[in-house]
CSV table of C-alpha atoms in Angstrom, one decimal:
chain,number,residue,atom,x,y,z
T,1,MET,CA,7.1,199.0,-231.8
T,2,GLN,CA,6.9,195.5,-230.2
T,3,ALA,CA,7.7,197.1,-226.9
T,4,VAL,CA,4.5,199.2,-227.1
T,5,ARG,CA,2.5,196.1,-227.9
T,6,ASP,CA,4.0,194.0,-225.1
T,7,SER,CA,4.3,196.7,-222.4
T,8,TRP,CA,1.3,195.3,-220.5
T,9,LYS,CA,3.2,192.0,-219.9
T,10,ARG,CA,5.9,193.5,-217.7
T,11,PRO,CA,5.1,193.2,-214.0
T,12,GLY,CA,4.4,196.4,-212.2
T,13,HIS,CA,4.4,198.4,-215.5
T,14,VAL,CA,1.3,200.5,-216.5
T,15,PRO,CA,0.5,199.9,-220.2
T,16,VAL,CA,1.3,202.9,-222.4
T,17,SER,CA,-2.2,202.7,-223.8
T,18,SER,CA,-3.8,203.0,-220.4
T,19,THR,CA,-1.7,205.9,-219.3
T,20,PHE,CA,-2.1,207.8,-222.6
T,21,SER,CA,-5.9,207.4,-222.9
T,22,LYS,CA,-6.5,208.3,-219.3
T,23,GLN,CA,-4.4,211.5,-219.6
T,24,VAL,CA,-6.2,212.4,-222.8
T,25,LEU,CA,-9.7,211.8,-221.3
T,26,VAL,CA,-8.9,213.8,-218.2
T,27,TRP,CA,-7.7,216.7,-220.4
T,28,PHE,CA,-10.8,216.5,-222.5
T,29,ASP,CA,-13.1,216.7,-219.5
T,30,GLN,CA,-11.5,220.0,-218.5
T,31,HIS,CA,-10.4,221.6,-221.8
T,32,GLY,CA,-11.9,219.8,-224.7
T,33,ARG,CA,-14.2,221.5,-227.2
T,34,LYS,CA,-17.9,220.6,-226.4
T,35,ASP,CA,-19.8,223.5,-228.1
T,36,LEU,CA,-19.2,222.8,-231.8
T,37,PRO,CA,-22.6,222.7,-233.6
T,38,TRP,CA,-22.3,219.0,-234.6
T,39,GLN,CA,-21.7,218.0,-231.0
T,40,HIS,CA,-25.2,218.9,-229.9
T,41,SER,CA,-26.4,215.3,-230.6
T,42,CYS,CA,-25.0,211.9,-231.5
T,43,ASP,CA,-26.9,211.9,-234.8
T,44,PRO,CA,-24.7,210.0,-237.3
T,45,TYR,CA,-26.0,212.3,-240.1
T,46,SER,CA,-24.6,215.5,-238.4
T,47,ILE,CA,-21.4,213.8,-237.5
T,48,TRP,CA,-21.0,212.6,-241.1
T,49,ILE,CA,-21.6,216.0,-242.7
T,50,SER,CA,-19.1,217.6,-240.2
T,51,GLU,CA,-16.4,215.0,-240.8
T,52,ILE,CA,-16.6,215.4,-244.6
T,53,MET,CA,-16.5,219.2,-244.4
T,54,LEU,CA,-13.6,219.1,-241.9
T,55,GLN,CA,-11.4,217.1,-244.3
T,56,GLN,CA,-8.5,219.5,-245.2
T,57,THR,CA,-10.6,222.4,-243.8
T,58,ARG,CA,-10.3,224.4,-240.6
T,59,VAL,CA,-13.1,224.2,-238.0
T,60,ASP,CA,-13.7,228.0,-238.0
T,61,THR,CA,-14.2,227.9,-241.8
T,62,VAL,CA,-16.5,224.9,-241.7
T,63,ILE,CA,-19.0,226.1,-239.0
T,64,PRO,CA,-21.0,228.6,-241.1
T,65,TYR,CA,-21.1,226.2,-244.1
T,66,TYR,CA,-22.2,223.3,-241.8
T,67,GLU,CA,-24.9,225.4,-240.2
T,68,ARG,CA,-26.3,226.5,-243.6
T,69,PHE,CA,-26.1,223.0,-245.0
T,70,VAL,CA,-27.9,221.2,-242.2
T,71,GLN,CA,-30.5,223.9,-242.0
T,72,ARG,CA,-31.4,223.3,-245.7
T,73,PHE,CA,-30.8,219.5,-245.6
T,74,SER,CA,-31.8,218.5,-242.1
T,75,ASP,CA,-31.5,214.8,-242.6
T,76,VAL,CA,-30.3,212.2,-245.1
T,77,TRP,CA,-33.7,212.0,-246.8
T,78,GLN,CA,-33.8,215.7,-247.6
T,79,LEU,CA,-30.2,215.5,-248.9
T,80,ALA,CA,-30.9,212.5,-251.1
T,81,GLY,CA,-34.0,214.2,-252.5
T,82,ALA,CA,-32.2,217.4,-253.5
T,83,GLY,CA,-30.6,218.0,-256.9
T,84,LEU,CA,-26.9,218.0,-257.2
T,85,ASP,CA,-26.8,221.7,-258.3
T,86,GLU,CA,-28.4,222.8,-255.1
T,87,VAL,CA,-26.1,220.6,-253.0
T,88,LEU,CA,-23.1,222.2,-254.8
T,89,HIS,CA,-24.6,225.6,-254.2
T,90,TYR,CA,-24.5,225.2,-250.4
T,91,TRP,CA,-20.9,223.9,-250.8
T,92,THR,CA,-19.8,226.9,-252.9
T,93,GLY,CA,-16.6,228.4,-251.4
T,94,LEU,CA,-15.7,225.3,-249.2
T,95,GLY,CA,-13.6,223.7,-251.9
T,96,TYR,CA,-12.8,220.1,-252.7
T,97,TYR,CA,-16.1,219.7,-254.5
T,98,ALA,CA,-15.7,216.0,-255.0
T,99,ARG,CA,-16.7,215.8,-251.3
T,100,ALA,CA,-20.1,217.4,-252.1
T,101,ARG,CA,-20.7,215.1,-255.0
T,102,ASN,CA,-19.9,212.0,-252.9
T,103,VAL,CA,-22.1,213.3,-250.0
T,104,HIS,CA,-25.0,213.5,-252.4
T,105,LYS,CA,-24.3,210.0,-253.8
T,106,ALA,CA,-23.9,208.5,-250.4
T,107,ALA,CA,-27.1,210.0,-249.1
T,108,ARG,CA,-29.0,208.4,-252.0
T,109,GLN,CA,-27.3,205.0,-251.3
T,110,ILE,CA,-28.2,205.2,-247.6
T,111,CYS,CA,-31.8,205.8,-248.5
T,112,GLU,CA,-32.0,203.2,-251.2
T,113,ARG,CA,-30.0,200.4,-249.7
T,114,HIS,CA,-30.3,201.1,-245.9
T,115,GLN,CA,-33.8,202.6,-245.6
T,116,GLY,CA,-32.3,205.9,-244.5
T,117,ARG,CA,-30.3,204.5,-241.6
T,118,PHE,CA,-26.5,204.7,-241.4
T,119,PRO,CA,-24.8,201.3,-241.5
T,120,GLU,CA,-23.3,200.3,-238.2
T,121,ASN,CA,-20.3,198.4,-239.3
T,122,MET,CA,-17.0,199.4,-240.9
T,123,LYS,CA,-17.4,197.3,-244.1
T,124,GLU,CA,-20.7,198.8,-245.1
T,125,MET,CA,-19.7,202.3,-244.0
T,126,THR,CA,-16.6,202.4,-246.1
T,127,ALA,CA,-18.5,201.1,-249.1
T,128,LEU,CA,-20.3,204.5,-249.2
T,129,PRO,CA,-18.9,207.1,-251.6
T,130,GLY,CA,-16.4,209.4,-250.0
T,131,ILE,CA,-16.2,207.6,-246.7
T,132,GLY,CA,-12.7,206.2,-246.0
T,133,ARG,CA,-11.4,204.4,-242.9
T,134,THR,CA,-11.0,207.5,-240.7
T,135,THR,CA,-14.3,209.0,-241.5
T,136,ALA,CA,-16.1,205.7,-241.0
T,137,ALA,CA,-14.3,205.2,-237.7
T,138,ALA,CA,-15.3,208.7,-236.5
T,139,ILE,CA,-18.9,208.2,-237.4
T,140,LEU,CA,-19.0,204.8,-235.7
T,141,ALA,CA,-17.1,206.1,-232.6
T,142,LEU,CA,-18.9,209.4,-232.2
T,143,GLY,CA,-22.3,208.2,-233.4
T,144,PHE,CA,-22.5,204.6,-232.2
T,145,HIS,CA,-19.8,204.5,-229.5
T,146,GLN,CA,-17.9,201.7,-231.2
T,147,ARG,CA,-14.2,201.1,-230.5
T,148,HIS,CA,-12.4,202.3,-233.7
T,149,ALA,CA,-9.3,204.4,-234.1
T,150,ILE,CA,-9.2,207.5,-236.3
T,151,LEU,CA,-6.2,208.9,-238.2
T,152,ASP,CA,-7.0,212.3,-239.6
T,153,GLY,CA,-4.3,215.0,-240.1
T,154,ASN,CA,-4.5,216.2,-236.5
T,155,VAL,CA,-4.2,212.7,-235.0
T,156,LYS,CA,-1.3,211.9,-237.4
T,157,ARG,CA,0.6,214.9,-236.1
T,158,VAL,CA,0.0,213.9,-232.4
T,159,LEU,CA,1.1,210.3,-232.9
T,160,ALA,CA,4.1,211.2,-235.2
T,161,ARG,CA,5.5,213.4,-232.4
T,162,TYR,CA,4.5,211.2,-229.5
T,163,PHE,CA,6.3,208.1,-231.0
T,164,ALA,CA,8.9,210.1,-233.0
T,165,VAL,CA,7.8,208.5,-236.2
T,166,GLU,CA,10.1,209.4,-239.1
T,167,GLY,CA,8.9,210.1,-242.6
T,168,TRP,CA,6.1,212.0,-244.2
T,169,PRO,CA,2.7,210.7,-242.8
T,170,GLY,CA,1.2,210.7,-246.2
T,171,GLU,CA,3.5,207.9,-247.3
T,172,SER,CA,1.9,204.5,-247.1
T,173,LYS,CA,4.5,202.8,-244.9
T,174,VAL,CA,4.5,205.7,-242.4
T,175,GLU,CA,0.8,205.8,-242.3
T,176,ALA,CA,0.7,202.1,-241.6
T,177,GLN,CA,2.9,202.7,-238.6
T,178,LEU,CA,0.6,205.4,-237.3
T,179,TRP,CA,-2.4,203.2,-237.7
T,180,VAL,CA,-0.8,200.6,-235.4
T,181,HIS,CA,0.0,203.2,-232.8
T,182,ALA,CA,-3.6,204.7,-233.1
T,183,GLU,CA,-5.2,201.3,-232.4
T,184,SER,CA,-2.8,200.4,-229.6
T,185,LEU,CA,-3.8,203.5,-227.6
T,186,LEU,CA,-7.6,203.1,-227.8
T,187,PRO,CA,-9.3,203.0,-224.4
T,188,ASP,CA,-11.9,200.4,-223.5
T,189,HIS,CA,-14.5,203.1,-222.5
T,190,ASP,CA,-15.5,206.7,-223.3
T,191,ILE,CA,-14.5,206.1,-227.0
T,192,ALA,CA,-16.5,209.1,-228.2
T,193,ASP,CA,-14.8,211.5,-225.8
T,194,TYR,CA,-11.4,210.0,-226.6
T,195,THR,CA,-12.0,210.3,-230.3
T,196,GLN,CA,-13.0,214.0,-230.0
T,197,ALA,CA,-10.1,214.6,-227.6
T,198,MET,CA,-7.5,213.4,-230.0
T,199,MET,CA,-8.8,215.7,-232.7
T,200,ASP,CA,-8.9,218.6,-230.2
T,201,ILE,CA,-5.3,218.1,-229.0
T,202,GLY,CA,-4.1,218.1,-232.6
T,203,ALA,CA,-6.1,221.1,-233.5
T,204,THR,CA,-5.5,223.3,-230.4
T,205,LEU,CA,-2.3,222.1,-228.8
T,206,CYS,CA,-0.2,219.9,-231.1
T,207,THR,CA,-0.4,222.4,-233.9
T,208,ARG,CA,1.7,222.4,-237.0
T,209,THR,CA,3.7,225.4,-235.9
T,210,ARG,CA,4.2,226.7,-232.3
T,211,PRO,CA,2.8,223.6,-230.6
T,212,GLY,CA,1.6,224.2,-227.0
T,213,CYS,CA,3.7,221.4,-225.5
T,214,LEU,CA,3.7,222.9,-222.0
T,215,LEU,CA,-0.1,222.4,-221.8
T,216,CYS,CA,-0.2,219.0,-223.5
T,217,PRO,CA,-1.6,216.2,-221.3
T,218,VAL,CA,0.8,213.6,-222.8
T,219,GLN,CA,3.9,215.8,-222.8
T,220,LYS,CA,5.9,213.5,-220.4
T,221,GLY,CA,5.6,210.5,-222.7
T,222,CYS,CA,6.1,212.4,-226.0
T,223,MET,CA,9.4,211.3,-227.6
T,224,ALA,CA,9.6,214.4,-229.9
T,225,PHE,CA,9.3,216.7,-226.9
T,226,GLY,CA,11.9,214.7,-225.0
T,227,GLN,CA,14.3,214.9,-227.9
T,228,ARG,CA,13.4,218.6,-228.6
T,229,ARG,CA,12.2,217.6,-232.1
T,230,GLN,CA,8.6,218.7,-232.0
T,231,HIS,CA,9.3,221.3,-234.7
T,232,GLU,CA,10.9,218.7,-236.9
T,233,LEU,CA,8.1,216.1,-236.7
T,234,PRO,CA,6.0,215.1,-238.5
T,235,VAL,CA,8.2,215.4,-241.6
T,236,SER,CA,6.8,217.7,-244.1
T,237,ARG,CA,5.6,216.6,-247.5
T,238,PRO,CA,8.5,216.6,-250.0
T,239,SER,CA,8.5,219.8,-251.9
T,240,ARG,CA,7.6,219.9,-255.6
T,241,ASN,CA,7.1,222.4,-258.3
T,242,LEU,CA,3.5,222.8,-259.2
T,243,PRO,CA,2.7,222.7,-263.0
T,244,GLN,CA,1.3,226.0,-264.4
T,245,ARG,CA,-1.8,226.0,-266.6
T,246,LYS,CA,-3.1,229.0,-268.5
T,247,VAL,CA,-6.6,229.4,-270.0
T,248,GLN,CA,-8.7,232.2,-271.5
T,249,ILE,CA,-12.1,232.7,-270.0
T,250,ALA,CA,-15.1,234.8,-271.2
T,251,LEU,CA,-17.3,236.9,-268.9
T,252,VAL,CA,-20.2,237.5,-271.1
T,253,GLN,CA,-22.8,240.0,-269.7
T,254,ASN,CA,-26.1,240.6,-271.4
T,255,ASN,CA,-28.3,243.7,-271.4
T,256,GLU,CA,-30.0,242.6,-268.2
T,257,GLY,CA,-26.8,242.5,-266.3
T,258,ALA,CA,-26.5,238.7,-266.1
T,259,ILE,CA,-23.3,236.7,-266.7
T,260,TRP,CA,-23.3,233.6,-268.8
T,261,LEU,CA,-22.0,230.5,-267.0
T,262,GLU,CA,-21.6,227.0,-268.3
T,263,LYS,CA,-21.9,223.7,-266.4
T,264,ARG,CA,-18.6,221.8,-266.3
T,265,PRO,CA,-18.4,218.0,-266.9
T,266,PRO,CA,-19.3,215.9,-263.9
T,267,LEU,CA,-15.7,214.8,-263.3
T,268,GLY,CA,-12.4,216.6,-263.3
T,269,VAL,CA,-11.6,220.1,-262.1
T,270,TRP,CA,-14.7,221.8,-260.6
T,271,GLY,CA,-16.8,218.8,-261.8
T,272,GLY,CA,-20.5,219.6,-261.9
T,273,LEU,CA,-19.9,223.3,-261.0
T,274,TYR,CA,-20.8,226.3,-263.1
T,275,SER,CA,-18.0,228.4,-264.5
T,276,PHE,CA,-17.1,230.9,-267.3
T,277,PRO,CA,-16.6,229.5,-270.8
T,278,GLU,CA,-12.9,228.4,-271.1
T,279,PHE,CA,-10.6,228.4,-274.1
T,280,MET,CA,-7.1,227.4,-275.0
T,281,ASP,CA,-6.0,230.8,-276.3
T,282,GLU,CA,-7.3,234.2,-277.4
T,283,ALA,CA,-7.9,233.0,-281.0
T,284,CYS,CA,-10.3,230.2,-279.8
T,285,LEU,CA,-12.1,232.7,-277.5
T,286,GLN,CA,-12.6,235.2,-280.4
T,287,GLU,CA,-13.8,232.4,-282.7
T,288,TRP,CA,-16.4,231.4,-280.1
T,289,LEU,CA,-17.5,235.0,-279.7
T,290,ASP,CA,-17.9,235.5,-283.4
T,291,ARG,CA,-19.9,232.3,-283.8
T,292,GLN,CA,-22.2,232.8,-280.8
T,293,TYR,CA,-22.7,236.5,-280.7
T,294,GLY,CA,-21.3,238.2,-283.9
T,295,ALA,CA,-22.5,241.7,-284.2
T,296,ASP,CA,-24.2,241.5,-280.8
T,297,VAL,CA,-20.9,242.2,-279.1
T,298,THR,CA,-20.8,245.9,-278.3
T,299,LYS,CA,-17.9,246.1,-275.9
T,300,LYS,CA,-14.9,244.0,-274.9
T,301,LYS,CA,-12.3,244.5,-272.1
T,302,THR,CA,-9.4,242.5,-270.8
T,303,LEU,CA,-9.4,242.1,-267.0
T,304,PRO,CA,-6.6,241.2,-264.6
T,305,VAL,CA,-5.5,237.6,-264.4
T,306,ILE,CA,-7.1,235.3,-261.9
T,307,THR,CA,-4.8,232.8,-260.2
T,308,HIS,CA,-6.0,229.8,-258.2
T,309,ALA,CA,-3.8,227.1,-256.6
T,310,PHE,CA,-5.0,223.5,-256.6
T,311,SER,CA,-3.2,220.7,-254.8
T,312,HIS,CA,-1.6,219.5,-258.0
T,313,PHE,CA,-1.3,222.5,-260.2
T,314,ARG,CA,-1.7,226.3,-260.4
T,315,LEU,CA,-4.3,227.7,-262.7
T,316,HIS,CA,-4.0,231.2,-264.3
T,317,MET,CA,-7.2,232.5,-265.9
T,318,TYR,CA,-7.1,235.4,-268.3
T,319,PRO,CA,-10.6,237.0,-268.4
T,320,THR,CA,-12.2,239.0,-271.1
T,321,LEU,CA,-15.3,240.9,-270.2
T,322,VAL,CA,-17.7,241.0,-273.0
T,323,TYR,CA,-20.9,243.1,-273.3
T,324,VAL,CA,-23.6,241.7,-275.6
T,325,ALA,CA,-26.8,243.5,-276.6
T,326,ASP,CA,-29.2,240.5,-276.0
T,327,LYS,CA,-29.4,236.9,-275.0
T,328,PRO,CA,-28.3,235.1,-278.2
T,329,ILE,CA,-30.0,231.7,-278.7
T,330,GLY,CA,-26.9,230.1,-280.0
T,331,VAL,CA,-25.0,230.0,-276.8
T,332,MET,CA,-27.9,228.1,-275.1
T,333,GLU,CA,-27.7,225.4,-277.8
T,334,ASP,CA,-24.0,224.8,-277.5
T,335,ALA,CA,-23.8,224.2,-273.7
T,336,VAL,CA,-25.8,223.6,-270.5
T,337,GLY,CA,-25.7,226.9,-268.7
T,338,VAL,CA,-27.5,229.8,-267.1
T,339,TRP,CA,-27.6,233.6,-267.3
T,340,TYR,CA,-26.5,234.3,-263.7
T,341,LYS,CA,-27.4,237.2,-261.4
T,342,ALA,CA,-26.1,237.3,-257.8
T,343,SER,CA,-28.1,234.8,-255.7
T,344,SER,CA,-30.6,234.3,-258.5
T,345,GLU,CA,-29.7,230.6,-259.1
T,346,LYS,CA,-28.9,227.9,-256.5
T,347,ILE,CA,-26.0,226.4,-258.4
T,348,GLY,CA,-22.5,225.4,-257.4
T,349,LEU,CA,-19.7,227.8,-258.1
T,350,ALA,CA,-16.0,227.4,-257.8
T,351,ALA,CA,-14.4,229.8,-255.3
T,352,PRO,CA,-12.6,232.0,-257.9
T,353,VAL,CA,-15.7,232.1,-260.0
T,354,HIS,CA,-17.9,233.1,-257.1
T,355,LYS,CA,-15.4,235.8,-256.0
T,356,THR,CA,-15.2,237.2,-259.5
T,357,LEU,CA,-18.9,237.4,-259.8
T,358,GLN,CA,-19.2,239.2,-256.5
T,359,GLN,CA,-16.8,241.8,-257.8
T,360,VAL,CA,-18.4,242.2,-261.3
T,361,ILE,CA,-22.1,242.0,-260.8
T,362,PRO,CA,-22.7,244.6,-258.0
T,363,ARG,CA,-20.9,247.2,-260.1
T,364,ILE,CA,-23.2,246.8,-263.0
T,365,LYS,CA,-26.6,248.5,-262.9
T,366,GLU,CA,-29.1,246.2,-264.6
T,367,GLY,CA,-29.7,247.2,-268.2
T,368,SER,CA,-27.3,250.2,-267.9
T,369,HIS,CA,-24.9,250.5,-270.9
T,370,ASP,CA,-23.2,253.4,-269.2
T,371,ALA,CA,-22.5,251.5,-266.0
T,372,HIS,CA,-20.9,248.8,-268.0
T,373,SER,CA,-18.7,251.3,-269.8
T,374,SER,CA,-17.6,252.8,-266.5
T,375,MET,CA,-16.6,249.5,-265.1
T,376,CYS,CA,-14.5,248.7,-268.1
T,377,LYS,CA,-12.5,251.8,-267.5
T,378,THR,CA,-11.5,250.9,-263.9
């Protein structure tokens, strides 16, 4: 570690940082990605939205979401002035919805505290909701050409292999080592290109599996490549058994073909999103149906289980499809919700909820009791 820091002191020796950054910048000039939609300008707003969306999400997945999002919310003022439900609607399917809630909060703070201008220093940037050290550094480097190191998942992988860093990068002491390396390699110029290049190398060459080492611009200095350990590093996250959680959910359809959805609490799983009513067991679900609908329930059918994996547990939802003759008033009094038809409401939906609705609603002809009966038999 100290050798890296002191390499510039040895006579006739080219500093590691100088060699590394030069190789990276030459590679980027010839092979780097320059046509991503958020690269069309140095607008901090565009960079911010893209960086948040790219957290734990692949570029090809992000692009259509990004384009729809910035088309609707073209600047921070439009985003701050929108309602959270609409912001979550444009995030539906992208996952990790706390990112969308934080984006909305941060937009309002930027408008209220900074007159709609992004702060240009690390302290104020990281004070905004959902913006950590790496995201702030990316915005400042790409948007303001300031000299800051980033350490997203792609860059962690590049540096862990280049310096043969042992341990899982998510561990605090390992991450601290990687931060030191990241800062030691920063060039004195072309910081925006260098920042994008590091992300590109990790995303396109130094991939998790089957890394393209023969095409890598820093292959000669890579310790993992020299030791033939590129498939061992970085060390994977320690395996763990995910807890299993089971819930009963109700898909209540009225005589107009709409499905009842309730708004979840602002925090926790799917915070602020709309979902199906959820119950501990079948008895609780039936009690709710009896209380809210009573004799209005005309048909009921158990559907296949819906499984969704979170980072910290696996959720198994056991759905019951219920047909009711009308829109009972009681359900509207018990919870904040909507009678949902496809694309009729701009609200946020969790991915499994959205997928289930897409499967259920198109197969129901509005107001058709027979169509509902036919669906229940499939």
